[in-house]
Coordinates of C-alpha atoms in Angstrom, one line a residue:
Chain R
X1 CA -35.3 5.5 -8.5
X2 CA -31.8 3.7 -9.2
X3 CA -31.1 4.3 -12.3
X4 CA -27.8 4.1 -13.3
X5 CA -26.0 6.3 -15.7
X6 CA -23.8 5.7 -17.9
X7 CA -21.3 8.1 -19.0
X8 CA -22.2 11.1 -16.2
X9 CA -20.6 9.9 -13.3
X10 CA -17.7 12.6 -12.3
X11 CA -14.3 11.9 -12.9
X12 CA -13.1 14.0 -9.6
X13 CA -15.9 14.3 -6.9
X14 CA -17.8 17.6 -7.3
X15 CA -19.7 17.7 -10.4
X16 CA -20.5 20.2 -12.5
X17 CA -22.6 22.4 -12.0
X18 CA -24.2 21.4 -16.0
X19 CA -23.3 17.6 -14.4
X20 CA -25.6 17.6 -11.6
X21 CA -27.8 19.2 -13.3
X22 CA -28.9 16.2 -15.8
X23 CA -28.4 13.7 -12.9
X24 CA -31.5 15.8 -10.6
X25 CA -33.1 15.4 -14.7
X26 CA -32.3 11.5 -14.7
X27 CA -33.6 11.3 -11.8
X28 CA -36.3 13.5 -11.9
X29 CA -37.9 12.7 -14.8
X30 CA -37.9 8.7 -16.0
X31 CA -38.5 9.9 -20.1
X32 CA -34.1 11.2 -19.9
X33 CA -33.3 8.4 -18.9
X34 CA -34.7 6.5 -21.2
X35 CA -33.2 8.9 -23.7
X36 CA -30.1 8.7 -22.6
X37 CA -29.3 5.4 -22.7
X38 CA -31.4 5.9 -26.3
X39 CA -28.5 8.5 -26.8
X40 CA -25.9 6.5 -25.1
X41 CA -26.7 3.5 -28.0
X42 CA -27.5 5.3 -31.2
X43 CA -25.3 8.5 -31.3
X44 CA -25.8 9.4 -34.6
X45 CA -30.2 9.6 -33.6
X46 CA -30.8 13.2 -35.6
X47 CA -31.2 16.0 -33.0
X48 CA -34.9 16.8 -34.7
X49 CA -36.7 14.7 -32.3
X50 CA -39.5 12.5 -33.8
X51 CA -39.3 14.8 -36.4
X52 CA -39.3 14.5 -40.3
X53 CA -37.3 11.6 -41.1
X54 CA -39.6 9.7 -38.8
X55 CA -43.0 10.7 -40.9
X56 CA -41.7 10.6 -44.5
X57 CA -40.8 6.9 -43.4
X58 CA -44.1 6.2 -42.5
X59 CA -45.5 8.6 -45.6
X60 CA -43.3 6.6 -48.3
X61 CA -45.0 3.1 -45.9
X62 CA -44.8 0.3 -49.4
X63 CA -42.6 1.7 -51.7
X64 CA -40.4 -1.0 -53.1
X65 CA -38.7 1.0 -56.1
X66 CA -38.6 4.6 -57.2
X67 CA -37.6 5.0 -60.9
X68 CA -34.9 3.8 -63.1
X69 CA -32.4 6.6 -62.4
X70 CA -33.0 5.0 -58.6
X71 CA -32.9 1.6 -60.2
X72 CA -29.8 1.9 -62.3
X73 CA -27.7 4.0 -58.9
X74 CA -28.8 0.9 -57.5
X75 CA -27.7 -1.3 -59.4
X76 CA -24.4 1.2 -59.8
X77 CA -24.5 0.4 -56.1
X78 CA -24.3 -3.6 -56.1
X79 CA -21.8 -4.0 -58.5
X80 CA -19.6 -2.7 -56.7
X81 CA -20.1 -3.7 -53.7
X82 CA -20.3 -1.4 -51.8
X83 CA -20.2 -1.7 -47.9
X84 CA -24.3 0.1 -46.7
X85 CA -23.6 2.0 -44.0
X86 CA -24.9 -0.3 -41.5
X87 CA -28.7 0.8 -40.8
X88 CA -29.5 0.3 -36.6
X89 CA -32.8 0.3 -36.0
X90 CA -32.6 3.2 -34.2
X91 CA -32.0 4.7 -37.5
X92 CA -35.1 2.8 -39.5
X93 CA -34.4 4.1 -42.9
X94 CA -35.6 1.9 -45.3
X95 CA -33.8 2.6 -48.3
X96 CA -36.5 3.3 -51.3
X97 CA -34.1 1.9 -54.3
X98 CA -31.9 0.5 -53.1
X99 CA -34.1 -3.1 -53.9
X100 CA -32.9 -3.7 -57.7
X101 CA -36.7 -5.1 -58.9
X102 CA -36.8 -8.3 -61.4
X103 CA -40.2 -9.6 -62.1
X104 CA -39.2 -12.2 -60.2
X105 CA -39.6 -10.1 -56.6
X106 CA -42.4 -8.4 -58.3
X107 CA -45.1 -10.3 -55.4
X108 CA -47.2 -12.2 -56.8
X109 CA -51.2 -12.1 -56.1
X110 CA -51.0 -13.6 -52.9
X111 CA -54.3 -16.8 -52.6
X112 CA -57.4 -15.3 -51.8
X113 CA -60.7 -16.8 -50.7
X114 CA -58.8 -18.9 -47.4
X115 CA -61.7 -18.4 -45.6
X116 CA -60.9 -16.9 -41.9
X117 CA -60.0 -18.8 -38.9
X118 CA -63.3 -15.7 -36.7
X119 CA -65.6 -18.0 -38.5
X120 CA -64.3 -21.4 -38.4
Chain H
X1 CA -61.1 -2.7 -5.3
X2 CA -64.5 -4.6 -4.5
X3 CA -66.1 -5.8 -8.3
X4 CA -64.4 -5.4 -11.1
X5 CA -65.2 -1.7 -12.3
X6 CA -66.2 -1.0 -15.3
X7 CA -70.4 0.8 -15.9
X8 CA -70.7 1.1 -12.4
X9 CA -70.1 0.4 -9.4
X10 CA -71.1 -3.4 -9.7
X11 CA -70.6 -5.0 -12.7
X12 CA -68.8 -7.8 -12.8
X13 CA -67.7 -9.0 -16.4
X14 CA -67.7 -12.7 -17.4
X15 CA -66.2 -14.9 -20.2
X16 CA -68.5 -14.8 -23.5
X17 CA -67.1 -16.4 -26.6
X18 CA -63.9 -16.4 -27.8
X19 CA -62.9 -16.7 -32.0
X20 CA -60.6 -17.4 -33.7
X21 CA -57.6 -20.6 -33.5
X22 CA -56.4 -21.4 -30.7
X23 CA -52.7 -22.1 -32.1
X24 CA -50.0 -20.3 -31.3
X25 CA -48.8 -19.8 -35.1
X26 CA -50.2 -16.7 -36.7
X27 CA -50.4 -16.2 -39.6
X28 CA -50.4 -12.5 -41.0
X29 CA -53.6 -12.9 -42.6
X30 CA -55.4 -14.4 -39.6
X31 CA -54.2 -10.7 -36.9
X32 CA -57.9 -8.7 -36.8
X33 CA -57.1 -4.8 -37.8
X34 CA -60.6 -3.2 -36.5
X35 CA -63.6 -4.6 -34.3
X36 CA -67.1 -2.4 -34.8
X37 CA -70.7 -2.9 -32.9
X38 CA -73.9 -1.7 -35.8
X39 CA -76.1 0.5 -34.4
X40 CA -78.3 -1.6 -32.3
X41 CA -75.1 -3.5 -31.4
X42 CA -77.3 -7.4 -33.4
X43 CA -74.1 -7.3 -35.2
X44 CA -70.2 -7.5 -34.9
X45 CA -68.2 -7.2 -38.1
X46 CA -64.4 -7.6 -37.7
X47 CA -61.6 -6.7 -40.0
X48 CA -58.9 -8.9 -40.8
X49 CA -55.0 -8.2 -42.5
X50 CA -56.3 -10.7 -44.9
X51 CA -58.4 -8.3 -46.5
X52 CA -61.4 -10.4 -45.6
X53 CA -64.3 -9.5 -43.0
X54 CA -66.7 -11.3 -40.7
X55 CA -69.4 -10.3 -39.9
X56 CA -71.3 -11.7 -36.3
X57 CA -75.2 -11.4 -35.1
X58 CA -76.7 -11.8 -32.1
X59 CA -78.9 -14.6 -31.6
X60 CA -82.5 -13.9 -30.1
X61 CA -82.2 -13.8 -26.2
X62 CA -83.5 -17.9 -25.5
X63 CA -86.3 -17.9 -23.6
X64 CA -84.4 -20.8 -21.9
X65 CA -82.3 -18.8 -20.3
X66 CA -83.2 -15.6 -19.9
X67 CA -79.9 -15.1 -17.9
X68 CA -78.2 -14.3 -20.7
X69 CA -77.4 -12.3 -23.4
X70 CA -77.7 -14.2 -27.1
X71 CA -74.6 -15.4 -28.4
X72 CA -72.7 -13.9 -31.4
X73 CA -72.6 -16.3 -34.1
X74 CA -71.0 -15.8 -37.6
X75 CA -73.5 -14.1 -40.4
X76 CA -71.7 -13.6 -43.1
X77 CA -67.8 -13.6 -44.2
X78 CA -66.2 -11.6 -47.5
X79 CA -63.4 -10.9 -48.9
X80 CA -63.8 -7.3 -49.2
X81 CA -59.8 -6.7 -50.2
X82 CA -57.3 -7.6 -52.8
X83 CA -53.9 -7.4 -52.0
X84 CA -52.3 -4.9 -55.0
X85 CA -49.3 -3.1 -57.1
X86 CA -49.8 0.5 -58.1
X87 CA -47.0 -0.1 -61.0
X88 CA -46.7 3.6 -61.3
X89 CA -45.5 4.3 -58.0
X90 CA -43.3 1.2 -57.4
X91 CA -45.8 0.8 -54.8
X92 CA -48.0 -2.6 -52.5
X93 CA -51.0 -1.5 -51.3
X94 CA -51.9 -3.9 -48.6
X95 CA -55.0 -5.6 -48.5
X96 CA -55.3 -4.7 -45.2
X97 CA -58.5 -3.8 -43.7
X98 CA -57.9 -0.4 -41.3
X99 CA -61.1 0.6 -40.6
X100 CA -65.2 -0.2 -41.2
X101 CA -68.0 1.8 -40.2
X102 CA -72.0 0.9 -40.2
X103 CA -73.4 3.0 -41.8
X104 CA -77.5 3.3 -39.8
X105 CA -80.1 0.5 -40.9
X106 CA -82.9 1.9 -43.5
X107 CA -84.1 -1.0 -44.9
X108 CA -84.1 -4.8 -44.7
X109 CA -80.4 -5.2 -45.5
X110 CA -77.4 -3.6 -44.0
X111 CA -75.0 -1.7 -45.6
X112 CA -71.2 -0.5 -43.9
X113 CA -68.0 0.8 -45.4
X114 CA -64.3 -0.5 -45.1
X115 CA -61.3 0.9 -45.8
X116 CA -57.2 -0.7 -47.0
X117 CA -54.5 2.4 -47.2
X118 CA -55.7 3.6 -50.3
X119 CA -59.7 1.9 -51.3
X120 CA -63.5 2.4 -49.7
X121 CA -65.2 0.0 -50.6
X122 CA -69.7 -0.2 -49.5
X123 CA -71.0 -3.6 -48.7
X124 CA -74.9 -4.3 -49.0
X125 CA -75.4 -7.3 -47.1
X126 CA -79.1 -8.9 -47.5
X127 CA -80.8 -12.4 -46.7
X128 CA -82.7 -14.5 -49.4
X129 CA -85.3 -16.4 -47.7
X130 CA -87.3 -17.5 -50.2
X131 CA -86.7 -17.9 -53.5
X132 CA -89.2 -18.7 -57.0
X133 CA -89.9 -21.1 -58.0
X134 CA -92.3 -23.3 -60.3
X135 CA -91.2 -20.8 -63.3
X136 CA -92.7 -22.3 -66.9
X137 CA -89.6 -22.7 -68.9
X138 CA -87.2 -23.7 -65.9
X139 CA -87.2 -26.8 -64.7
X140 CA -86.5 -26.7 -61.3
X141 CA -82.7 -27.7 -61.1
X142 CA -82.5 -24.8 -63.7
X143 CA -82.3 -26.5 -67.2
X144 CA -83.7 -24.9 -69.7
X145 CA -87.5 -27.3 -70.8
X146 CA -88.6 -27.6 -74.0
X147 CA -91.3 -25.1 -75.0
X148 CA -93.3 -27.3 -77.1
X149 CA -93.6 -29.8 -74.3
X150 CA -95.3 -27.3 -72.2
X151 CA -98.5 -27.7 -72.2
X152 CA -100.4 -25.7 -69.6
X153 CA -99.5 -22.0 -67.7
X154 CA -98.3 -21.7 -63.8
X155 CA -97.2 -18.2 -62.3
X156 CA -94.6 -18.8 -59.7
X157 CA -94.7 -17.9 -56.7
X158 CA -92.7 -17.6 -53.7
X159 CA -90.5 -20.3 -51.5
X160 CA -89.4 -20.1 -48.4
X161 CA -85.7 -21.4 -48.2
X162 CA -83.0 -21.7 -45.9
X163 CA -81.7 -18.2 -45.3
X164 CA -78.6 -17.7 -47.6
X165 CA -76.6 -14.1 -45.9
X166 CA -75.0 -11.9 -49.2
X167 CA -72.9 -9.8 -49.1
X168 CA -72.1 -7.5 -52.4
X169 CA -70.2 -4.7 -52.5
X170 CA -72.5 -1.7 -54.0
X171 CA -69.5 0.9 -54.5
X172 CA -66.0 0.9 -54.7
X173 CA -64.3 5.3 -54.2
X174 CA -60.9 4.5 -55.1
X175 CA -58.1 6.8 -56.2
X176 CA -59.1 9.6 -53.8
X177 CA -55.9 9.6 -50.9
X178 CA -51.9 10.0 -52.2
X179 CA -51.0 8.4 -48.6
X180 CA -52.8 5.6 -46.3
X181 CA -56.2 6.3 -45.4
X182 CA -56.0 5.8 -41.5
X183 CA -60.0 6.3 -41.3
X184 CA -63.8 7.1 -42.6
X185 CA -66.4 8.3 -40.9
X186 CA -69.9 8.3 -41.9
X187 CA -72.3 11.6 -41.7
X188 CA -75.3 12.6 -38.7
X189 CA -77.1 13.2 -42.5
X190 CA -76.4 8.9 -43.8
X191 CA -75.7 11.0 -47.1
X192 CA -72.0 12.2 -47.2
X193 CA -68.9 10.1 -45.1
X194 CA -65.0 11.5 -44.7
X195 CA -62.1 9.7 -45.5
X196 CA -58.7 10.7 -44.0
X197 CA -55.1 10.0 -44.9
X198 CA -51.8 11.4 -43.6
X199 CA -52.3 14.7 -45.2
X200 CA -55.5 14.9 -46.7
X201 CA -59.3 14.8 -45.2
X202 CA -62.0 13.8 -48.1
X203 CA -65.6 14.6 -48.2
X204 CA -68.1 12.3 -50.4
X205 CA -71.4 11.4 -51.8
X206 CA -72.4 7.7 -51.3
X207 CA -73.8 7.5 -53.8
X208 CA -71.3 9.3 -56.2
X209 CA -67.4 7.1 -56.4
X210 CA -66.1 9.1 -59.1
X211 CA -65.8 12.1 -57.1
X212 CA -64.9 13.6 -54.2
X213 CA -64.2 16.8 -52.4
X214 CA -61.0 17.9 -50.3
X215 CA -61.5 19.8 -47.4
X216 CA -58.6 19.5 -45.3
X217 CA -54.6 19.4 -46.9
X218 CA -51.8 19.9 -44.5
X219 CA -49.2 19.6 -47.1
X220 CA -46.6 21.4 -46.9
X221 CA -46.0 23.9 -50.5
X222 CA -41.7 21.4 -49.3
X223 CA -42.5 18.0 -48.2
X224 CA -38.4 19.5 -45.6
X225 CA -40.7 20.8 -44.0
X226 CA -43.4 18.6 -43.1
X227 CA -44.2 18.4 -39.3
X228 CA -46.9 16.7 -38.4
X229 CA -49.1 14.3 -40.4
X230 CA -53.0 13.4 -39.9
X231 CA -54.0 9.9 -37.3
X232 CA -57.5 10.1 -36.7
X233 CA -60.7 11.5 -38.0
X234 CA -64.4 11.5 -37.6
X235 CA -67.9 13.0 -38.1
X236 CA -70.1 14.2 -34.9
X237 CA -72.5 12.8 -34.0
X238 CA -75.5 14.7 -34.4
X239 CA -73.8 17.6 -35.8
X240 CA -73.6 16.7 -39.6
X241 CA -71.0 20.4 -40.4
X242 CA -68.6 19.9 -37.1
X243 CA -65.7 17.0 -37.2
X244 CA -62.1 16.7 -36.2
X245 CA -59.1 15.4 -36.9
X246 CA -55.7 14.4 -35.0
X247 CA -52.2 14.7 -35.1
X248 CA -49.4 13.2 -34.9
X249 CA -48.3 16.1 -32.5
X250 CA -51.2 15.8 -30.3
X251 CA -53.8 18.4 -31.2
X252 CA -57.0 17.8 -32.6
X253 CA -58.7 20.8 -34.7
X254 CA -61.8 20.8 -34.9
X255 CA -63.5 21.8 -38.4
X256 CA -66.5 23.6 -39.6
X257 CA -67.4 23.0 -42.8
X258 CA -69.3 25.8 -42.9
X259 CA -67.2 28.6 -42.8
X260 CA -65.5 27.3 -46.3
X261 CA -65.5 24.7 -49.0
X262 CA -61.9 23.5 -47.4
X263 CA -61.1 23.4 -43.6
X264 CA -57.6 24.3 -42.9
X265 CA -58.1 26.9 -40.8
X266 CA -59.2 25.4 -37.6
X267 CA -63.0 26.8 -35.6
X268 CA -61.0 24.7 -31.9
X269 CA -57.9 23.7 -31.3
X270 CA -57.4 21.2 -28.5
X271 CA -53.9 21.5 -27.5
X272 CA -52.5 20.2 -23.8
X273 CA -49.8 22.8 -22.7
X274 CA -46.5 20.9 -22.4
X275 CA -43.8 21.8 -20.4
X276 CA -41.0 22.4 -21.8
X277 CA -38.3 21.4 -19.4
X278 CA -40.0 17.7 -19.5
X279 CA -39.4 17.6 -23.2
X280 CA -37.3 14.4 -24.1
X281 CA -36.5 12.9 -27.6
X282 CA -39.5 10.8 -26.9
X283 CA -41.9 13.6 -26.1
X284 CA -43.9 13.9 -29.5
X285 CA -43.7 10.7 -30.6
X286 CA -46.2 10.0 -27.3
X287 CA -48.0 12.4 -27.9
X288 CA -48.9 11.1 -30.9
X289 CA -52.6 10.4 -30.6
X290 CA -53.3 6.8 -32.0
X291 CA -57.3 7.3 -32.0
X292 CA -60.3 10.2 -32.0
X293 CA -63.8 9.3 -30.3
X294 CA -66.9 11.7 -29.3
X295 CA -69.3 10.5 -26.9
X296 CA -72.2 9.4 -27.7
X297 CA -73.8 12.6 -26.2
X298 CA -71.7 14.5 -28.4
X299 CA -70.5 16.7 -25.8
X300 CA -67.4 15.5 -25.4
X301 CA -64.0 13.7 -26.7
X302 CA -61.3 11.3 -26.5
X303 CA -58.4 11.6 -27.0
X304 CA -56.1 8.2 -27.1
X305 CA -52.3 8.1 -27.0
X306 CA -49.0 5.4 -26.2
X307 CA -49.3 6.1 -22.4
X308 CA -53.3 7.8 -21.7
X309 CA -56.5 8.7 -22.7
X310 CA -57.6 11.6 -22.8
X311 CA -60.9 13.6 -22.3
X312 CA -61.7 16.9 -23.3
X313 CA -65.2 18.8 -23.3
X314 CA -65.4 20.1 -26.8
X315 CA -66.5 24.1 -24.9
X316 CA -62.3 23.8 -24.1
X317 CA -59.9 24.2 -25.5
X318 CA -56.7 24.2 -23.2
X319 CA -56.5 20.9 -22.1
X320 CA -58.3 17.5 -21.0
X321 CA -60.8 17.6 -17.9
X322 CA -60.3 14.2 -17.5
X323 CA -56.3 12.0 -17.9
X324 CA -56.3 8.4 -17.6
X325 CA -52.7 6.4 -17.3
X326 CA -53.5 3.4 -19.4
X327 CA -50.0 1.8 -18.3
X328 CA -47.5 4.5 -17.1
X329 CA -44.7 1.9 -15.9
X330 CA -44.1 2.2 -19.2
X331 CA -42.4 5.5 -19.0
X332 CA -39.2 3.8 -17.8
X333 CA -39.3 1.4 -21.2
X334 CA -39.6 4.2 -23.4
X335 CA -36.0 2.9 -24.9
X336 CA -37.0 -0.5 -25.6
X337 CA -40.2 -0.1 -26.7
X338 CA -39.0 2.6 -29.5
X339 CA -35.9 -0.3 -30.7
X340 CA -38.6 -2.4 -31.1
X341 CA -41.2 -0.4 -32.8
X342 CA -43.8 -1.2 -29.8
X343 CA -44.0 3.3 -29.5
X344 CA -45.5 3.4 -32.2
X345 CA -48.6 1.5 -31.7
X346 CA -52.3 2.7 -32.0
X347 CA -53.7 1.7 -29.5
X348 CA -57.8 2.4 -30.7
X349 CA -60.4 3.8 -27.2
X350 CA -64.5 3.7 -26.8
X351 CA -67.0 4.3 -24.7
X352 CA -69.7 2.9 -23.3
X353 CA -73.2 3.4 -24.6
X354 CA -73.8 5.8 -22.0
X355 CA -70.2 8.0 -21.7
X356 CA -69.9 6.8 -18.5
X357 CA -66.7 4.5 -18.4
X358 CA -64.1 4.6 -21.0
X359 CA -62.4 1.7 -22.9
X360 CA -58.8 1.0 -23.9
X361 CA -56.2 -2.2 -25.6
X362 CA -52.3 -2.7 -23.1
X363 CA -49.7 -4.9 -24.3
X364 CA -50.0 -8.7 -22.6
X365 CA -53.4 -9.1 -23.7
X366 CA -54.7 -6.3 -21.0
X367 CA -57.0 -3.6 -21.4
X368 CA -58.0 -0.5 -18.7
X369 CA -61.2 0.4 -18.8
X370 CA -62.2 3.7 -16.1
X371 CA -65.4 4.6 -15.1
X372 CA -65.8 8.9 -14.9
X373 CA -68.5 8.7 -12.6
X374 CA -66.5 6.0 -9.4
X375 CA -63.1 7.1 -10.3
X376 CA -62.1 3.6 -10.6
X377 CA -60.6 1.9 -13.1
X378 CA -60.0 -2.1 -13.6
X379 CA -56.9 -3.7 -16.1
X380 CA -58.5 -7.0 -17.2
X381 CA -56.9 -9.7 -19.7
X382 CA -57.9 -11.5 -22.9
X383 CA -56.7 -15.6 -22.3
X384 CA -58.0 -19.1 -22.8
X385 CA -56.5 -19.1 -19.1
X386 CA -59.5 -17.5 -17.7
X387 CA -62.3 -18.2 -20.6
X388 CA -64.5 -20.5 -19.1
X389 CA -68.2 -19.7 -19.9
X390 CA -69.6 -17.2 -17.7
X391 CA -66.6 -16.7 -16.0
X392 CA -65.9 -14.1 -13.8
X393 CA -63.0 -11.8 -15.1
X394 CA -60.3 -11.1 -12.1
X395 CA -58.4 -8.0 -11.6
X396 CA -54.6 -7.8 -12.9
X397 CA -52.1 -5.6 -11.9
X398 CA -48.6 -4.4 -12.4
X399 CA -46.3 -4.0 -10.3
X400 CA -43.8 -1.3 -11.3
X401 CA -40.7 -2.3 -9.0
X402 CA -40.2 -3.3 -5.6
X403 CA -41.8 -6.6 -3.4
X404 CA -44.1 -8.7 -6.5
X405 CA -47.0 -9.5 -4.6
X406 CA -49.0 -12.4 -5.8
X407 CA -50.4 -12.8 -9.4
X408 CA -49.3 -9.3 -10.1
X409 CA -46.6 -9.9 -13.1
X410 CA -43.8 -7.9 -12.8
X411 CA -43.2 -4.8 -15.6
X412 CA -40.0 -6.4 -17.3
X413 CA -42.6 -10.0 -17.6
X414 CA -44.8 -8.1 -20.4
X415 CA -45.9 -9.7 -23.4
X416 CA -45.6 -6.7 -25.8
X417 CA -45.8 -9.2 -28.9
X418 CA -49.5 -9.8 -27.5
X419 CA -51.7 -5.6 -27.7
X420 CA -54.3 -5.1 -28.1
X421 CA -55.6 -2.4 -30.5
X422 CA -59.5 -2.7 -30.9
X423 CA -62.3 -3.2 -29.4
X424 CA -65.9 -2.0 -29.6
X425 CA -69.4 -1.4 -27.3
X426 CA -72.0 -2.4 -27.8
X427 CA -74.1 0.1 -28.0
X428 CA -76.4 -0.1 -25.4
X429 CA -75.9 -3.0 -23.4
X430 CA -72.6 -4.4 -20.9
X431 CA -70.8 -6.5 -23.9
X432 CA -67.9 -5.6 -25.5
X433 CA -65.8 -7.4 -28.2
X434 CA -61.9 -6.9 -27.3
X435 CA -59.6 -8.5 -29.9
X436 CA -56.1 -9.8 -29.4
X437 CA -53.5 -10.5 -32.0
X438 CA -55.9 -13.2 -34.0
X439 CA -58.7 -13.7 -31.2
X440 CA -61.9 -12.2 -31.0
X441 CA -63.5 -12.3 -27.3
X442 CA -66.7 -11.5 -26.7
X443 CA -67.3 -10.6 -22.6
X444 CA -70.5 -9.9 -20.9
X445 CA -71.4 -8.7 -17.6
X446 CA -72.6 -11.2 -14.9
X447 CA -76.6 -10.2 -15.5

């Protein structure tokens, strides 16, 4: 493994025991090296590995709007033109309620009965 | 190794057919979402993101070409599910067919269950090859005759007609799932089936649509405490009281419906112990099981997680009896695979007819076969380039570092948009159906 690990090169010649351990870990495990890379890019990534945030996102898939309270909150947010926090891909937050529902936005029934190309 | 491995020492896989459009611009509706042979292998069903089902039928072997097995041609196609919007919950309900499962054939008609995220439907596919002719009060084109012109009576008779295949929805099983259905499985008793969503599993009677029994419920009282979800479930192939379900944490639970009405307490828990020093942010994500399949014998089950396929002996819960690496070279790419969401791809897996070989898909339109007996594995590719009739597929190899040999492909050149998530193996013969994004490839062994 000739992976260059960002930010772990010791300033002094003698690495501390912890840094040496980390270097050893990264040399041994490509998975841990990838984790270091990820944490370097997204320092705010949740402490719980793969935990409730991802699961909750999975359960909420497809949910666009929450309720009228959510609607009003989101409307107020948009009115104030608040800068929404940058949603990085790693945070994977599809914030329910930010989308203001209007009749035009509700998905129209897609035209059905278009034959599958597999049957062509 | 000589030959293409898989299914015996000397099986060579040949291209047979490919279905679907050639153009690179893939409409979302055309994305294939499930592939399933029926119990005889005569019929092959596909479902897509547009909610459509296409069924292919194998032609009887031609006397002219005894060396070839019959081709699969379109038998029936219908719109199974339509997009819906749940106004009460503000939820878009996709029409994508998540799973198709065939019922064993009981009479002339064929039956299958197809499901999207919320609703399961039982479809009857029947043939009509004759029609009644010679009515007294109706003309042949359907117009009614003036009764006063009828002077003699005749008995209508059935006359042969061009074969017509009709698909009709016989049952609609709805409103039983709060979360998204990921699996359906027909019981060996042929009377009941289960449907599983992220947190619950329900038991249905095929005849009864307004009621289902909840048999597993892992929803915590406080959703903040949610740590795992159900990812797949299947009934045992011949013990009608037994089923298994897998989780996002890499565990499989076997449940016995005779033990209690609610099977929250498992009878067996299959889990491979993890080395805590190897744990990383990705560990749980890549351990999530995307598919679980019993062997035809019912003695083993196979699970697929992001990087490997594991075979479990039902008599041993402590660890799998076999582990096969599908694409271990991806372990050093997990960061990018997390960023582009590929780490959440759900690959399926399947057994061959005699449980000696297992198959699963990978990226770059590669798929892998592992021969359990001969301890061989092979990587093959479903592509238009290797699509000449009866041309033998050449084994592919991914080069992980250092010098790339000719014909090898380097990990960084793999196309992660070309994923083979769905594969199926004919129940008896060496015929496989491999789904790329929008094409269905059929391969057979060289006879």
